[in-house]
mmCIF file of C-alpha atoms and ligand atoms in Angstrom:
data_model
loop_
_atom_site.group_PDB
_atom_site.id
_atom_site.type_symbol
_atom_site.label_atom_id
_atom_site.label_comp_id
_atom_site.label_asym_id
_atom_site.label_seq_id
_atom_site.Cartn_x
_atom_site.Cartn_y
_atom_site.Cartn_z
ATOM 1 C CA UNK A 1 -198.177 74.584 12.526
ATOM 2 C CA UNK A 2 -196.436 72.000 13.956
ATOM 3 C CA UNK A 3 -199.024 70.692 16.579
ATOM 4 C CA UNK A 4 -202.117 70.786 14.185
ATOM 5 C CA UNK A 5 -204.802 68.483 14.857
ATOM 6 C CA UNK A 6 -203.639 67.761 18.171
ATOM 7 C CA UNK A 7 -204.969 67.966 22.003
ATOM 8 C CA UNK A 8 -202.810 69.144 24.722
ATOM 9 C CA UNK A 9 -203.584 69.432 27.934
ATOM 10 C CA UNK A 10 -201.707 71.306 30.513
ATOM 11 C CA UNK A 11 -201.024 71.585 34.393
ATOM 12 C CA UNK A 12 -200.972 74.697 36.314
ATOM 13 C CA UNK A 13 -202.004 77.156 33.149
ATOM 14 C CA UNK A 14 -203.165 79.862 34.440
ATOM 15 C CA UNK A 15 -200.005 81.627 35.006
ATOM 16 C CA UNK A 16 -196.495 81.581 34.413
ATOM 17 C CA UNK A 17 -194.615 78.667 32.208
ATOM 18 C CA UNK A 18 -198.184 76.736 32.122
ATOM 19 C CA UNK A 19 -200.125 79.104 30.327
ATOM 20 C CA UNK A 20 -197.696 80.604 28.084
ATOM 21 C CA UNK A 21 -196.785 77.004 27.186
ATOM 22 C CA UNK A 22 -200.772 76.675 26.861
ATOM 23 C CA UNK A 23 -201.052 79.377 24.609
ATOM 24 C CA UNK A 24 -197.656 78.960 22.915
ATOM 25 C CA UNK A 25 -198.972 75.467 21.982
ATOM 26 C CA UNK A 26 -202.316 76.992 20.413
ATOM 27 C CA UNK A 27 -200.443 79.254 18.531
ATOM 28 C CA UNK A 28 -198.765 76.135 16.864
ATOM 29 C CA UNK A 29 -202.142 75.125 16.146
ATOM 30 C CA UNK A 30 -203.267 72.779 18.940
ATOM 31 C CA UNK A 31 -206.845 72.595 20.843
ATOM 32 C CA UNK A 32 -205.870 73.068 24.796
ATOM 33 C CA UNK A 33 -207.206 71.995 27.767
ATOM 34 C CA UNK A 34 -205.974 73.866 31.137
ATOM 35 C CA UNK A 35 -205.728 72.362 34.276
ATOM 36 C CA UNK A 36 -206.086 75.538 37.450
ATOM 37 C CA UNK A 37 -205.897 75.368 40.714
ATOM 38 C CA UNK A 38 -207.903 78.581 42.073
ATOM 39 C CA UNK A 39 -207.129 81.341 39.592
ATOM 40 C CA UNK A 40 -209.990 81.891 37.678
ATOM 41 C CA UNK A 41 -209.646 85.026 36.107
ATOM 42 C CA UNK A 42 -206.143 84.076 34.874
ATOM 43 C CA UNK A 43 -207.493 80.749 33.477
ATOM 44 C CA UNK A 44 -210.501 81.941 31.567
ATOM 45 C CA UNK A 45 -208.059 85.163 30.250
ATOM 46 C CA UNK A 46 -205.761 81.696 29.250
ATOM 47 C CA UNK A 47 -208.568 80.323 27.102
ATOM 48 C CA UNK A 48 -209.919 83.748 25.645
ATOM 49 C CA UNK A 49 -206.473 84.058 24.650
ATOM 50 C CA UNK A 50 -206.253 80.418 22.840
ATOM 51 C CA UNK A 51 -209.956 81.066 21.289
ATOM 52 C CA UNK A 52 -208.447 84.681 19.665
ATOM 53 C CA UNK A 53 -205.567 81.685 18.478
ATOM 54 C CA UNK A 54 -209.118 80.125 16.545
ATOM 55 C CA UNK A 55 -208.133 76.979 18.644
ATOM 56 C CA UNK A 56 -210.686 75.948 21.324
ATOM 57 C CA UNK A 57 -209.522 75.418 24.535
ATOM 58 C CA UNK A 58 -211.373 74.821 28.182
ATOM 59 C CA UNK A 59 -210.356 75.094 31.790
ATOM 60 C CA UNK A 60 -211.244 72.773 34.063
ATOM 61 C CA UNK A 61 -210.508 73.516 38.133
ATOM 62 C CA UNK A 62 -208.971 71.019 39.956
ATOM 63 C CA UNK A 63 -206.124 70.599 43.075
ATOM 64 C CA UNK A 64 -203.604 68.137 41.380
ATOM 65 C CA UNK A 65 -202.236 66.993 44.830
ATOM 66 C CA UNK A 66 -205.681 65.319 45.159
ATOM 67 C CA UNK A 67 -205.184 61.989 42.992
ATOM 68 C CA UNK A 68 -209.017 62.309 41.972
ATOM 69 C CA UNK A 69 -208.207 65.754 40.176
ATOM 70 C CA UNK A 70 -206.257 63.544 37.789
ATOM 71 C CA UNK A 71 -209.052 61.621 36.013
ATOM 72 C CA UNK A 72 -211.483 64.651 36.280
ATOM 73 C CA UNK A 73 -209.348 66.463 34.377
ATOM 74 C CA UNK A 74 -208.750 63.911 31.861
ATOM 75 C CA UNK A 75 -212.521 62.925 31.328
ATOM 76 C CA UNK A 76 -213.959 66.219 31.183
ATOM 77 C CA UNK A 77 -210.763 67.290 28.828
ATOM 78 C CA UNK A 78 -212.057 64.629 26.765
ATOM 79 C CA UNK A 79 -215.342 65.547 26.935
ATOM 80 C CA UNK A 80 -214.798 69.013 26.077
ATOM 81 C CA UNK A 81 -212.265 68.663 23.241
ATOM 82 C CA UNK A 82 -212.113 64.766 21.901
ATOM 83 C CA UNK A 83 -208.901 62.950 22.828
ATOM 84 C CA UNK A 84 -205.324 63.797 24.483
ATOM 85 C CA UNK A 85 -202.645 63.401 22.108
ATOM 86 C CA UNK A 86 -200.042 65.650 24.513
ATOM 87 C CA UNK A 87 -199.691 65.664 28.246
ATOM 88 C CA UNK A 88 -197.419 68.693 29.923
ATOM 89 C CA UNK A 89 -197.179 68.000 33.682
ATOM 90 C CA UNK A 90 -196.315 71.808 34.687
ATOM 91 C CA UNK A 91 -198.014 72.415 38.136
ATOM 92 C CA UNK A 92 -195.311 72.919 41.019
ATOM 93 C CA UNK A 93 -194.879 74.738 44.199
ATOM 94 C CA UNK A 94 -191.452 76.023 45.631
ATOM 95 C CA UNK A 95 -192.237 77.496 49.142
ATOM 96 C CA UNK A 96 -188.194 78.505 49.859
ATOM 97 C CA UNK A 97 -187.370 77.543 53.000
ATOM 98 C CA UNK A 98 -184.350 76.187 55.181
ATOM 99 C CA UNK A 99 -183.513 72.704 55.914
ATOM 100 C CA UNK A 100 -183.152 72.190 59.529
ATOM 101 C CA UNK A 101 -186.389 73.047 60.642
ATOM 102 C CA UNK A 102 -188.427 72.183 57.839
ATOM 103 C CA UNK A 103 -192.376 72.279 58.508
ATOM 104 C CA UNK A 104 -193.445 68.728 58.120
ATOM 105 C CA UNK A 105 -196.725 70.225 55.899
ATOM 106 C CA UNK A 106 -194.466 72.199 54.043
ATOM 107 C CA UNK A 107 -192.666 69.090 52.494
ATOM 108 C CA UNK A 108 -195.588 66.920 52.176
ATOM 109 C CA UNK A 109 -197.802 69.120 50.677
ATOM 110 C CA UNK A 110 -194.545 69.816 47.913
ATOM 111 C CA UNK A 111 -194.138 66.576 47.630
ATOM 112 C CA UNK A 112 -198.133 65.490 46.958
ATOM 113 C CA UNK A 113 -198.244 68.451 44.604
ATOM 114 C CA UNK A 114 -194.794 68.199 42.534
ATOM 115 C CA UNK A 115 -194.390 64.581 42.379
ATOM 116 C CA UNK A 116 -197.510 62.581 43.690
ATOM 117 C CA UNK A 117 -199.929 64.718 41.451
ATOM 118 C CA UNK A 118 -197.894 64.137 38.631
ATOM 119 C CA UNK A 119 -197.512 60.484 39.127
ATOM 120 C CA UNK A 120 -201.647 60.425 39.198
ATOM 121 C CA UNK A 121 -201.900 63.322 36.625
ATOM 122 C CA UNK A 122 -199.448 61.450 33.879
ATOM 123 C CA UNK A 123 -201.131 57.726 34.856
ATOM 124 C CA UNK A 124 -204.487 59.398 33.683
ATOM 125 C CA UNK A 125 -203.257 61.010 30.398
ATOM 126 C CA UNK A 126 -201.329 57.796 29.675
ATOM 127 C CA UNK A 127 -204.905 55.872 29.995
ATOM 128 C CA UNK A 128 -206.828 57.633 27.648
ATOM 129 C CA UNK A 129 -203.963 57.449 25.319
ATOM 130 C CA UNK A 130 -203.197 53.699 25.251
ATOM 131 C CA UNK A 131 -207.100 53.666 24.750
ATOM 132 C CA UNK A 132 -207.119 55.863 21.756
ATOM 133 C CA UNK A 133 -204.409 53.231 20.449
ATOM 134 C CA UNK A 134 -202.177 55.832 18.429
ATOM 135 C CA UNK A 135 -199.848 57.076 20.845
ATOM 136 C CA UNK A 136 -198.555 60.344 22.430
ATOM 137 C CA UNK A 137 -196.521 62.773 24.116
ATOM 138 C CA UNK A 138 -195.620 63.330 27.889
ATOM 139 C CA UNK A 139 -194.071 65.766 29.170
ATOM 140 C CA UNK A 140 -192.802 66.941 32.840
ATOM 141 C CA UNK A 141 -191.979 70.404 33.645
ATOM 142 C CA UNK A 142 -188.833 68.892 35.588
ATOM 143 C CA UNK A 143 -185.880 71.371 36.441
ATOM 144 C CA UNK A 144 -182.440 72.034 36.596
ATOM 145 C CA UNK A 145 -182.767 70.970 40.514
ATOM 146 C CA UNK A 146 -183.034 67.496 38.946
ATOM 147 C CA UNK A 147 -179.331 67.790 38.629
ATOM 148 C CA UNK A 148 -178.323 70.568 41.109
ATOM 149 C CA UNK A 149 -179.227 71.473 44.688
ATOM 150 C CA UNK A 150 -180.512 74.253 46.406
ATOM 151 C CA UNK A 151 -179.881 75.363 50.194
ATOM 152 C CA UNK A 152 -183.343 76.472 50.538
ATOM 153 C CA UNK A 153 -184.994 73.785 48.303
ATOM 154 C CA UNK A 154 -184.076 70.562 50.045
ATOM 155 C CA UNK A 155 -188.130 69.552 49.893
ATOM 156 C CA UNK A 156 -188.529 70.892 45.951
ATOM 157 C CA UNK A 157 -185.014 69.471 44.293
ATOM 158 C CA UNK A 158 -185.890 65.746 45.044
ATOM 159 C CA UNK A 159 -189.572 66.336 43.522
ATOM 160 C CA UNK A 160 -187.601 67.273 40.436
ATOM 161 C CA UNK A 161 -185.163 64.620 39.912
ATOM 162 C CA UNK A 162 -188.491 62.154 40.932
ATOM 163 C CA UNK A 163 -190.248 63.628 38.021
ATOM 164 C CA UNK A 164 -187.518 63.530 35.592
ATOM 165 C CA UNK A 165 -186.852 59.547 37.030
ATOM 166 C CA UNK A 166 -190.688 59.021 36.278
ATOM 167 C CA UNK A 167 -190.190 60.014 32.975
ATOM 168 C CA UNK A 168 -187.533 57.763 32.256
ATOM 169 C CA UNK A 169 -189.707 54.976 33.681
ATOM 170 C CA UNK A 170 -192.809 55.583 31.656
ATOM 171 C CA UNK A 171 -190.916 55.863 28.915
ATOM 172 C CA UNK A 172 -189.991 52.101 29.036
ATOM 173 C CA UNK A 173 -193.887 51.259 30.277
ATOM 174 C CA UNK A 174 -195.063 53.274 27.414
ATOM 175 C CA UNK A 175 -192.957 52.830 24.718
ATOM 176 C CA UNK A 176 -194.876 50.020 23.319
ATOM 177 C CA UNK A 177 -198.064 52.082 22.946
ATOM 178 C CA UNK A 178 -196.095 54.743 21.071
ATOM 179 C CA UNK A 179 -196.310 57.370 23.665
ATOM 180 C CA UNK A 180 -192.899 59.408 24.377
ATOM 181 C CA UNK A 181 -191.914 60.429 27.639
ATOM 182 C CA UNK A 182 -189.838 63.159 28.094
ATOM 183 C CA UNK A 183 -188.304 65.891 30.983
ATOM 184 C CA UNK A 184 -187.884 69.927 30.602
ATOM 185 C CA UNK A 185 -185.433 71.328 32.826
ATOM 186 C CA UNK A 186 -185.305 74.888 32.700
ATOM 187 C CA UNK A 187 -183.520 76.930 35.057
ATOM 188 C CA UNK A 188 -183.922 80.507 36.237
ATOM 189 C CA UNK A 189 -187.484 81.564 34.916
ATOM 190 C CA UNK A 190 -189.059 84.522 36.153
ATOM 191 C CA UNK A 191 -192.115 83.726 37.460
ATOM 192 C CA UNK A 192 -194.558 84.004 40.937
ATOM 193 C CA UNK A 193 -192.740 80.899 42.212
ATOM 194 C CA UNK A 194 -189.704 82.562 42.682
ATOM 195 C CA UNK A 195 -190.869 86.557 42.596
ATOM 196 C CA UNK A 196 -189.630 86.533 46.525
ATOM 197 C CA UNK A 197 -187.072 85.014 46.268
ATOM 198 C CA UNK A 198 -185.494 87.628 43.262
ATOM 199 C CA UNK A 199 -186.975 90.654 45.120
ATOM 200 C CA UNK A 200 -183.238 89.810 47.048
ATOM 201 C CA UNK A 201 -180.975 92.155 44.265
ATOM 202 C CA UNK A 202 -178.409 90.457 45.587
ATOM 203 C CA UNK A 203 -179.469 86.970 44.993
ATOM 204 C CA UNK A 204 -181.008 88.150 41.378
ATOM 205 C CA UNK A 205 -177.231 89.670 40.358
ATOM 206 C CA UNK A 206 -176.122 86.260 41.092
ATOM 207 C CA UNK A 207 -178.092 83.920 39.302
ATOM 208 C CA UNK A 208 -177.666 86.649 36.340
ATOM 209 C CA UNK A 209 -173.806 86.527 36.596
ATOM 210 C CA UNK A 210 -174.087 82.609 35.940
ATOM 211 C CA UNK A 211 -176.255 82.654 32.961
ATOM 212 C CA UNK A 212 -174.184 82.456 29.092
ATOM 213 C CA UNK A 213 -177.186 83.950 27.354
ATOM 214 C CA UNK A 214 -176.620 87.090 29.854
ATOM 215 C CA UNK A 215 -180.187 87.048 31.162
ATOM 216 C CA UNK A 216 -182.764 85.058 33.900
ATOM 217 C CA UNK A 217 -185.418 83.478 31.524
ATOM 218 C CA UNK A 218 -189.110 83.984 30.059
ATOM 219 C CA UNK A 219 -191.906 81.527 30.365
ATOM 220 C CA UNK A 220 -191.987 81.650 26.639
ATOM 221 C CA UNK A 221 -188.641 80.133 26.485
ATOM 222 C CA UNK A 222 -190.182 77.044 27.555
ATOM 223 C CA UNK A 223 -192.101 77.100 24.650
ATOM 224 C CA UNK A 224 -190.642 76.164 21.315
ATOM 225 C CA UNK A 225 -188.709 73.477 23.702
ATOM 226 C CA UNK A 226 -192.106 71.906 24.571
ATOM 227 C CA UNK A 227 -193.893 72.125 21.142
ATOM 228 C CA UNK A 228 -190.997 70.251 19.908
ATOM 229 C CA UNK A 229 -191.273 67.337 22.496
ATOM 230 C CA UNK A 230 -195.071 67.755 21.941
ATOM 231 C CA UNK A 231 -194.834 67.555 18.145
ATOM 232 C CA UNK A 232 -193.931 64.749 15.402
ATOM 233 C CA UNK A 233 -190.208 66.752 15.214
ATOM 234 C CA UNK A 234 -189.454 64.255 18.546
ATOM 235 C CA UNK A 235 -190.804 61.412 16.872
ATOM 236 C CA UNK A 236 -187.597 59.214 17.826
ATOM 237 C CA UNK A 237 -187.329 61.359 21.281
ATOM 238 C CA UNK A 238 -187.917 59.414 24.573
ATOM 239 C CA UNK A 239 -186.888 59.204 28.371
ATOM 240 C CA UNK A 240 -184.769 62.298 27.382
ATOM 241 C CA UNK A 241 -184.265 65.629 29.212
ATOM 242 C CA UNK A 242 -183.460 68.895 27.630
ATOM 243 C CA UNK A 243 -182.285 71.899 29.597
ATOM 244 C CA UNK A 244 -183.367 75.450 29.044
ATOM 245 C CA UNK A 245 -181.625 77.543 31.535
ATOM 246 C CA UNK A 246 -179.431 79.981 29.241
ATOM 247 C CA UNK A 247 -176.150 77.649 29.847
ATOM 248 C CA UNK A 248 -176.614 77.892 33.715
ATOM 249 C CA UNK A 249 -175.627 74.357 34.605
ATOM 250 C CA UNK A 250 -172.105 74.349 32.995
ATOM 251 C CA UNK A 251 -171.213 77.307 33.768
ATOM 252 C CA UNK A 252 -168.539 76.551 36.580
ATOM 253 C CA UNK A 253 -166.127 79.532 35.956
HETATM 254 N N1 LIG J 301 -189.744 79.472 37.381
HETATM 255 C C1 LIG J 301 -188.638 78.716 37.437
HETATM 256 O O1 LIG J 301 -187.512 79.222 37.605
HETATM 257 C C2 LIG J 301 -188.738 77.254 37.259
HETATM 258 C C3 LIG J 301 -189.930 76.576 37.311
HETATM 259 N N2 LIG J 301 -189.954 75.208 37.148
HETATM 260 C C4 LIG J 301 -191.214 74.483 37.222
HETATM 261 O O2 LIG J 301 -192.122 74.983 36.277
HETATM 262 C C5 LIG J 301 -193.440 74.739 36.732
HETATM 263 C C6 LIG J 301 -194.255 76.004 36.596
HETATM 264 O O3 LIG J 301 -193.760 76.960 37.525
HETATM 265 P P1 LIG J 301 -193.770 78.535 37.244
HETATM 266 O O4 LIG J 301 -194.565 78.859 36.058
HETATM 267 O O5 LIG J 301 -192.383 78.995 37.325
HETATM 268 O O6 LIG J 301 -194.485 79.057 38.569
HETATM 269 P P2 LIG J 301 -195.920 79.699 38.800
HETATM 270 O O7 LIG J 301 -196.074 79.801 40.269
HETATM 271 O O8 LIG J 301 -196.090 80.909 37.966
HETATM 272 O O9 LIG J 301 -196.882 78.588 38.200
HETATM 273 C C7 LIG J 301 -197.176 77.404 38.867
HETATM 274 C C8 LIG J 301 -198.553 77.005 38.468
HETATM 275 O O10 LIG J 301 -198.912 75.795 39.137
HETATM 276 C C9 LIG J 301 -200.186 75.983 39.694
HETATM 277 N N3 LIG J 301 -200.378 75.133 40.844
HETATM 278 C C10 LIG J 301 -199.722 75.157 42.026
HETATM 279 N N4 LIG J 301 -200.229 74.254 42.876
HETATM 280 C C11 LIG J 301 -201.225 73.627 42.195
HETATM 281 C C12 LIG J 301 -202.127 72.596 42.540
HETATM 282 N N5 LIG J 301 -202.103 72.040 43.738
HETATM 283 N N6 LIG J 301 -203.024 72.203 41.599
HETATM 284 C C13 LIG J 301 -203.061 72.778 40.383
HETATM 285 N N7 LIG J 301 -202.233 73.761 40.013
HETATM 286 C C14 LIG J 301 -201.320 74.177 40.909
HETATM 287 C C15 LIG J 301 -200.227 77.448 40.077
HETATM 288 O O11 LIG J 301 -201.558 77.880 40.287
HETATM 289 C C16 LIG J 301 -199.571 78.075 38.882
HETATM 290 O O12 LIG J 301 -200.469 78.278 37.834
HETATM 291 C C17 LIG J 301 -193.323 74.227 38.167
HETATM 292 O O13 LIG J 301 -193.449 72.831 38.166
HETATM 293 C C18 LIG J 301 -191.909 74.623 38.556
HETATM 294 O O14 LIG J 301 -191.364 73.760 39.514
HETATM 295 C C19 LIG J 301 -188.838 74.497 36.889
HETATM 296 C C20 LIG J 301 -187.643 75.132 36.820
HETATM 297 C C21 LIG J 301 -187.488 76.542 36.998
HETATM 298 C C1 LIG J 302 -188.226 78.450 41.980
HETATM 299 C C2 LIG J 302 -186.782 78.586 41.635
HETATM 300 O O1 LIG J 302 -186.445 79.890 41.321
HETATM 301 C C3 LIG J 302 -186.449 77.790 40.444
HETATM 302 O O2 LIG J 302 -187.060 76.548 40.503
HETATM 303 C C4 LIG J 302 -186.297 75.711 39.867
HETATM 304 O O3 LIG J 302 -186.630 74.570 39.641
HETATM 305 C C5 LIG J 302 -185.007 76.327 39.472
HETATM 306 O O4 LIG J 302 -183.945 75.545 39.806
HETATM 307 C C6 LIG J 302 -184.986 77.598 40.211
HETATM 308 O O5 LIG J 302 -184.315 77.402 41.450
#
């Protein structure tokens, strides 16, 4: 039980690497809060799942692109469940689409969700835990598009390496009030945000054929990779990244 005790809250939980990180980090004995966006049947099935843990956890609706959704969450989080002792910034957006004629909504409305919300989102956490006065955990669902491009993801790759550079920032802010701040990058997961894109066999065989481990990944393989971060383990851990993409990135030939 390597996150008893603790609070963690979560972005973007009702589905895909959110929630099973969510749940995964009940199962290691934490009390969750889950930020959602509109899915409410996939949030509530989120907590039910966390209460059969015999952890309590609450979902709390909110659009993390709007800056107010950040201290909402955080105050009724604390309301609900006492404190915030671990922060996972994990809601993102990927719309695919090509460079040249980029819709002008379509990369602001990435960029207020991927990297202003988070900005806002990990500001708020970082509050209540320099008021609590015994430090903490951040961290940012960044990606391997910190450190790689993507033809189709010119809007999404820079959100990344902006989140992962936040982290390293905080890091330095916080690090006086004990509070570690640290970047996931995980590569192929299979998820929504990228069902369209793998419907192309093509495409899927590819990413495949560049993956060590021999297969695209799970959202629970972001899991033991957070509750580490999240947990004591990391106690020495901070403005660090960790990738968990099957041994994508150095994979040249
Ligand atoms: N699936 C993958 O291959 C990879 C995903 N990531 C990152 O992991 C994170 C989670 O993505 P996945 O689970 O893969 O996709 P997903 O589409 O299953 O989950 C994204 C979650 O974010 C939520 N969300 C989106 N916009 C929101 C908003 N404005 N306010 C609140 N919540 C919002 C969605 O409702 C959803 O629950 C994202 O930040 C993504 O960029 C990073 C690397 C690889
Ligand atoms: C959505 C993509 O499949 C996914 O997102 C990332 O951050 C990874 O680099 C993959 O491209």
């Amino acid at each position: 039980m390597l996150l008893a005790g603790k609070t963690v809250l979560v972005t973007g939980a009702s589905a895909g690497i959110g929630r099973a990180v969510a749940i995964g980090c009940a199962r290691h004995g934490a009390d969750v809060a889950l930020n959602f966006a509109r899915d409410v049947a996939g949030a509530e099935s989120a907590v039910a799942e966390i209460e059969a843990l015999g952890r309590k956890g609450v979902a709390i609706q909110g659009d993390v692109a709007d800056p107010k959704t950040a201290t909402d969450f955080v105050t009724k989080a604390v309301a609900a469940l006492g404190r915030v002792d671990v922060f996972v910034n994990n809601a993102g957006i990927c719309p695919f689409h090509a460079f040249l004629d980029m819709p002008v909504e379509t990369f602001e409305r990435t960029m207020q969700v991927n990297l202003h919300g988070a900005y806002f989102m990990v500001q708020a956490a970082a509050n209540q835990m320099v008021k609590q006065g015994d430090g903490g955990s951040i961290i940012a669902m960044s990606s391997i598009s910190a450190l790689v491009g993507g033809e189709y993801q010119t809007h999404y790759t820079p959100t990344k390496a902006g989140l992962h550079s936040l982290m390293q920032s905080v890091a330095i802010a916080l690090g006086k009030h004990k509070i570690r701040c640290n970047s996931l990058f995980p590569g192929t997961i299979l998820t929504d945000i990228n069902k369209d894109d793998l419907a192309d066999t093509k495409k899927r065989e590819y990413m495949e054929g560049r993956i060590p481990l021999g297969r695209l990944g799970q959202p629970d393989d972001l899991v033991g990779p957070t509750v580490f971060l999240a947990s004591d383990l990391a106690q020495y851990v901070t403005g660090a990244s960790l990738l968990v993409d099957g041994g994508a990135y150095v994979n040249l030939q």
